[in-house]
Amino acid sequence: MTPARNPAPDGSVPVTPELADGARNFRLRMAVIDRESEAALDMACDRYGRTVHAGAAAAARAHRNRAAVEAYTTHLAPHADTLLDAARRALDELPPARHLAGWRAVLDGLAASAAEIRRALDRTDTPGSPAERAQHSTLWPHLAAWADHSFIASDLADQTKHHPRAPLTGEEQRTWTQRARAAQQRGELELTESWYTADGQPITLAHLVENDDSTLVALRGDPDAPGWQVIGHYAHEYEAGKALPAPVPPGVLRADVSRFNRPAPAPEVSLQELIRDVVEGRTAGDASEALLGAVQRGYISGPMVRLQELLETSGQFAGALETMQGRQIAARLAALGRQIEFLTREVEEAAEDLGATVAVLPPHRTPVLRIRPRPAVDTTPPTPPPRTSTPVRHR
């Protein structure tokens, strides 16, 4: 299965809608396959996320792998190499920026995966045979790589279609920047959208409000740090989108994370179950065990420990934004994480003290029947109380 190449007369690779559309359709199909696979794998697990039906889980993965191969064959196989060629050509024309080396590495990895997929699909195996299932399983990481990262190739291929308008002149830029900074000090500069351009510059759209009149402006730089400038003003978002440099794909917090190759989640007990254990408990040890479950560390971490991990990870995300406000929020989340850590230790000590009381609930806390006994068939129902007449109030 060798994709056809159609070079232009000058030796360049023509950018056609089929290039980006094929990758986009493949990603959409893979998202559907991923959701269906997760639902099937969940059915093979118990309430804590542990696989209890190994055969059903294996069948779900085999179905996922086969569907992914079919999606690649349909949407990407005819265009993969041509798309990569167009993306590399566009990449060579971009101005220097920090992210270009990473993008080039992604394109090289996609090319290696495409070659591996092509070699595997050129070997025919009996449909449904163990050999075919093994082949599809081997190809899954390469298919997942295209589903995770082909958006970079698609975006690069689309970059050549965008022609931004010239920015404001120096005097206009100074005037609009002064107006925008004055509005920011009044609290009337409302930020609405942000992205990065191909040269690594951040662009932010904002509504500049003056005397009950709002103007859409574009800022270059960090709006919360000194040095940002207004580079344009527009009647609406559509006009701004045509005039401004096109956005490039945003980055990721961790480079090794894949949506389609997530690690198996660790078993965990939900907070609702721990609360129920306390409500249904009879001894101090029952409540103590539930509290200790909330602060348990390690592979099966409790909800309070997971909350601290969430705060730490969110703080890393805020810091990775590389903006002044992001750094401030990262510091706040770090402080909250330290408070959760202190609270976790306090809960752990209280749980141990509660367990050491060696006490049970007193017997006068009697349970109440939820279903009352029905009266016998020949029993006369009780006489209802007389209804008291109330005078009618007229208005």
XYZ file of C-alpha atoms in Angstrom:
395
model
C 0.000 0.000 0.000
C 2.165 2.855 -1.248
C 0.618 6.342 -1.210
C 0.674 8.194 -4.480
C 2.752 11.336 -4.713
C 1.744 14.193 -7.011
C 4.527 16.759 -7.012
C 3.935 20.147 -8.516
C 5.886 21.166 -11.624
C 8.396 23.104 -9.509
C 9.086 20.052 -7.341
C 7.079 21.285 -4.352
C 4.219 19.389 -2.757
C 0.762 20.803 -3.522
C -1.383 21.537 -0.487
C -4.862 20.188 -1.132
C -7.843 19.899 1.222
C -7.528 16.108 1.170
C -4.208 16.284 3.037
C -5.422 17.956 6.211
C -8.944 16.530 5.926
C -7.657 12.946 5.843
C -5.686 13.424 9.066
C -8.582 15.284 10.680
C -11.081 12.551 9.797
C -8.696 9.917 11.113
C -8.388 11.728 14.441
C -12.166 12.029 14.734
C -12.616 8.335 13.980
C -9.913 7.417 16.500
C -11.664 9.481 19.162
C -14.838 7.446 18.596
C -12.867 4.192 18.676
C -11.197 5.259 21.914
C -14.517 6.027 23.628
C -16.024 2.727 22.522
C -12.924 0.848 23.671
C -12.943 2.504 27.098
C -16.617 1.635 27.551
C -15.961 -2.010 26.633
C -12.914 -2.218 28.922
C -14.902 -0.691 31.784
C -17.422 -3.514 31.437
C -14.575 -5.985 31.993
C -13.531 -4.335 35.289
C -14.889 -4.401 38.803
C -15.988 -1.360 40.787
C -12.387 -0.513 41.685
C -11.060 -0.604 38.113
C -9.439 -4.039 38.284
C -9.803 -6.282 35.219
C -11.869 -9.331 36.142
C -12.862 -10.541 32.657
C -9.555 -10.969 30.828
C -11.143 -12.523 27.746
C -13.578 -9.642 27.265
C -10.774 -7.101 27.749
C -8.613 -8.864 25.139
C -11.524 -8.958 22.692
C -12.156 -5.226 23.236
C -8.515 -4.391 22.494
C -8.502 -6.590 19.391
C -11.635 -4.837 18.100
C -10.027 -1.444 18.854
C -6.832 -2.342 16.986
C -8.679 -3.643 13.943
C -10.923 -0.559 13.764
C -7.877 1.725 14.026
C -6.140 -0.048 11.134
C -9.283 0.300 9.014
C -9.538 4.003 9.869
C -5.912 4.609 8.875
C -6.337 2.691 5.633
C -9.434 4.699 4.756
C -8.421 8.223 5.773
C -4.633 8.487 5.934
C -2.862 5.832 3.908
C -3.323 7.636 0.555
C -2.119 10.990 1.953
C 0.283 10.382 4.852
C 3.604 10.855 3.046
C 2.321 13.769 0.977
C 0.996 15.477 4.104
C 4.366 15.107 5.816
C 6.159 16.528 2.776
C 3.851 19.565 2.753
C 4.330 20.037 6.497
C 8.135 19.900 6.218
C 8.082 22.402 3.373
C 5.971 24.800 5.443
C 8.198 24.248 8.467
C 11.287 25.251 6.497
C 9.642 28.573 5.630
C 8.773 29.559 9.217
C 10.851 32.107 11.150
C 13.105 30.712 13.903
C 11.255 29.800 17.111
C 11.717 27.562 20.162
C 9.093 25.042 19.091
C 10.362 24.273 15.577
C 12.870 21.612 16.670
C 10.128 19.771 18.557
C 7.785 19.944 15.577
C 10.498 18.585 13.299
C 11.027 15.661 15.682
C 7.271 14.982 15.638
C 7.240 14.916 11.824
C 10.197 12.531 11.790
C 8.423 10.250 14.251
C 5.226 10.294 12.197
C 7.221 9.421 9.080
C 8.807 6.450 10.850
C 5.384 5.268 12.049
C 3.898 5.647 8.565
C 6.703 3.546 7.108
C 6.196 0.863 9.767
C 2.443 0.776 9.124
C 2.993 0.541 5.366
C 5.455 -2.356 5.718
C 3.071 -4.240 8.004
C 0.022 -3.737 5.794
C 1.925 -4.902 2.725
C 2.073 -8.352 4.395
C -1.300 -10.050 4.083
C -2.529 -12.283 6.895
C -5.687 -14.347 7.094
C -8.498 -12.074 8.342
C -9.311 -12.796 11.986
C -6.285 -15.050 12.455
C -3.979 -14.818 15.479
C -1.263 -13.501 13.157
C -3.471 -10.637 12.021
C -4.450 -9.796 15.600
C -0.776 -9.773 16.589
C 0.015 -7.515 13.629
C -2.745 -5.071 14.584
C -1.558 -5.052 18.188
C 1.969 -4.198 17.029
C 0.639 -1.363 14.875
C -1.497 0.199 17.610
C 1.308 2.426 19.057
C 2.029 3.798 15.572
C -1.653 4.431 14.885
C -2.001 6.115 18.269
C 1.001 8.322 17.460
C -0.747 9.569 14.321
C -3.966 10.132 16.255
C -2.109 12.047 18.967
C 0.244 14.187 16.880
C -0.879 14.445 13.252
C -2.611 17.734 14.107
C 0.831 19.367 13.950
C 1.345 18.184 10.380
C -2.170 19.287 9.420
C -1.690 22.719 10.949
C 1.633 23.226 9.191
C 0.074 22.279 5.863
C -2.714 24.810 6.494
C -0.304 27.613 7.458
C 0.461 28.359 3.818
C -3.183 29.279 3.178
C -3.245 32.140 5.686
C -2.079 35.620 4.683
C -2.276 38.065 7.618
C -2.780 41.774 7.099
C -0.069 44.306 7.850
C -0.117 45.525 11.492
C -0.746 49.080 12.625
C 1.784 51.800 11.952
C 4.042 52.959 14.766
C 1.959 56.003 15.725
C -1.358 54.119 15.541
C 0.127 51.329 17.625
C 1.270 53.738 20.361
C -2.118 55.475 20.462
C -4.135 52.257 20.701
C -1.723 50.756 23.242
C -2.127 53.799 25.504
C -5.920 53.557 25.240
C -5.850 49.854 26.018
C -3.568 50.301 29.043
C -5.808 53.038 30.381
C -8.800 50.720 29.969
C -6.899 47.933 31.745
C -6.285 50.205 34.736
C -10.029 50.991 34.825
C -10.838 47.291 34.631
C -12.423 47.705 31.207
C -10.084 45.597 29.084
C -11.875 42.233 28.825
C -9.650 39.420 27.539
C -11.529 36.852 25.426
C -9.103 34.570 23.540
C -5.395 33.804 23.328
C -3.062 31.856 21.023
C 0.531 31.627 19.819
C 1.708 32.451 16.324
C 4.255 30.543 14.260
C 7.086 32.797 15.464
C 6.269 32.007 19.120
C 4.560 35.317 19.936
C 1.408 35.280 22.112
C -1.656 37.058 20.702
C -4.663 37.943 22.851
C -8.034 39.295 21.746
C -9.739 41.736 24.102
C -12.744 44.068 24.220
C -11.634 47.639 24.924
C -14.534 49.454 26.595
C -14.684 53.248 26.425
C -17.785 55.283 27.269
C -20.074 52.256 26.902
C -18.547 51.532 23.482
C -16.591 48.303 22.914
C -13.834 47.747 20.338
C -12.156 44.426 19.617
C -8.372 44.794 19.813
C -5.461 42.368 19.474
C -2.563 42.448 21.943
C 0.917 41.052 21.398
C 2.752 39.916 24.526
C 1.687 38.981 28.045
C -1.273 41.239 28.993
C -0.324 40.991 32.683
C 3.306 41.982 32.177
C 4.897 45.245 31.005
C 5.702 45.624 27.331
C 2.578 44.343 25.579
C 1.265 46.283 22.577
C -1.917 46.617 20.550
C -1.302 45.405 16.999
C -4.783 45.837 15.541
C -8.440 46.740 16.075
C -11.363 45.036 14.355
C -15.121 45.151 13.979
C -15.605 41.503 15.010
C -13.829 38.191 15.576
C -14.127 37.043 11.978
C -12.297 40.105 10.689
C -9.634 39.638 13.372
C -9.154 36.014 12.356
C -8.463 36.991 8.747
C -6.128 39.855 9.606
C -4.044 38.338 12.419
C -1.372 35.632 12.178
C -2.908 32.168 12.353
C -2.754 30.258 15.642
C -0.461 27.271 15.943
C -1.272 24.186 18.035
C -0.796 24.804 21.769
C 1.761 22.803 23.687
C 1.359 20.010 26.205
C 2.175 19.857 29.902
C 4.036 16.546 29.644
C 5.605 15.440 26.393
C 5.159 11.699 26.982
C 1.396 11.714 27.603
C -0.869 10.040 25.038
C -4.651 10.172 24.994
C -4.768 6.815 23.227
C -2.176 5.028 25.372
C -3.181 5.980 28.881
C -1.735 3.889 31.711
C -4.188 1.640 33.491
C -5.807 3.641 36.306
C -4.955 2.607 39.832
C -7.854 1.122 41.824
C -9.352 3.671 44.199
C -12.220 3.978 46.641
C -14.490 6.947 46.068
C -15.266 9.493 48.749
C -18.934 8.529 48.602
C -18.073 4.937 49.505
C -15.979 6.073 52.463
C -18.857 8.225 53.725
C -21.195 5.275 53.351
C -18.772 3.081 55.320
C -18.942 5.568 58.190
C -22.759 5.758 58.056
C -23.062 1.953 58.015
C -20.353 1.434 60.626
C -20.996 0.313 64.208
C -17.595 0.645 65.857
C -15.012 3.388 66.132
C -12.715 1.174 64.067
C -15.153 1.326 61.125
C -15.045 5.132 61.035
C -11.292 5.097 61.613
C -10.715 2.793 58.631
C -12.809 5.051 56.398
C -10.813 8.126 57.418
C -7.538 6.306 56.891
C -8.766 5.275 53.444
C -9.180 8.961 52.564
C -5.535 9.729 53.423
C -3.942 6.485 52.214
C -0.802 6.983 50.112
C 0.879 4.859 47.485
C -0.569 2.907 44.584
C -4.155 3.014 45.882
C -4.189 6.606 47.105
C -7.109 8.105 48.988
C -9.206 11.089 47.813
C -7.316 13.618 49.927
C -3.980 12.486 48.503
C -5.435 12.606 44.983
C -6.661 16.140 45.673
C -3.157 17.185 46.639
C -1.826 15.605 43.420
C -4.447 17.538 41.448
C -3.351 20.813 43.029
C 0.319 20.081 42.364
C -0.323 19.125 38.732
C -2.542 22.173 38.186
C 0.203 24.334 39.680
C 2.684 22.867 37.211
C 0.229 23.665 34.406
C -0.221 27.255 35.573
C 3.554 27.741 35.775
C 4.038 26.195 32.333
C 1.855 28.948 30.827
C 4.908 31.209 31.276
C 2.763 34.263 32.027
C 2.862 36.558 35.023
C -0.646 35.581 36.124
C 0.128 31.908 35.560
C 3.136 32.118 37.877
C 1.028 33.851 40.538
C -1.668 31.176 40.341
C 1.001 28.469 40.480
C 2.248 29.965 43.752
C -1.325 29.992 45.136
C -1.879 26.362 44.185
C 1.445 25.389 45.751
C 0.355 27.046 49.008
C -3.000 25.224 48.861
C -1.154 21.957 48.286
C 0.871 22.522 51.445
C -2.357 23.185 53.357
C -3.880 19.950 52.038
C -0.717 18.094 53.083
C -1.038 19.530 56.615
C -4.759 18.691 56.712
C -4.022 15.145 55.490
C -1.644 14.561 58.383
C -4.218 15.952 60.829
C -6.924 13.641 59.464
C -4.564 10.678 59.690
C -3.784 11.428 63.340
C -7.478 11.919 64.158
C -8.318 8.618 62.451
C -5.688 6.776 64.482
C -6.960 8.359 67.698
C -10.537 7.403 66.796
C -9.497 3.812 66.165
C -7.677 3.712 69.517
C -10.858 4.539 71.442
C -12.088 0.908 71.081
C -15.699 2.052 71.323
C -19.007 1.134 69.749
C -22.207 3.072 69.187
C -24.630 2.848 72.168
C -27.642 0.561 71.701
C -30.196 3.341 72.180
C -29.316 4.484 68.655
C -31.887 2.038 67.330
C -32.405 1.618 63.579
C -35.753 2.552 62.091
C -37.512 0.168 59.720
C -37.807 1.589 56.238
C -40.812 -0.645 55.377
C -43.581 -0.719 57.975
C -45.530 -3.993 58.375
C -48.814 -4.159 56.446
C -52.031 -4.583 58.560
C -53.843 -7.921 58.504
C -56.569 -8.423 55.912
C -59.436 -8.560 58.470
C -58.166 -5.593 60.449
C -60.347 -2.495 60.468
C -58.351 0.497 59.386
C -58.014 3.204 62.028
C -60.535 6.022 61.990
C -59.025 9.150 60.526
C -59.049 12.252 62.742
C -62.001 14.604 62.238
C -61.386 17.402 59.775
C -61.564 20.815 61.306
C -63.514 23.276 59.290
C -61.825 26.572 58.643
C -63.742 29.713 57.755
C -63.498 30.798 54.175
C -61.614 34.031 53.885
C -63.073 36.491 51.437
C -61.121 39.286 49.873
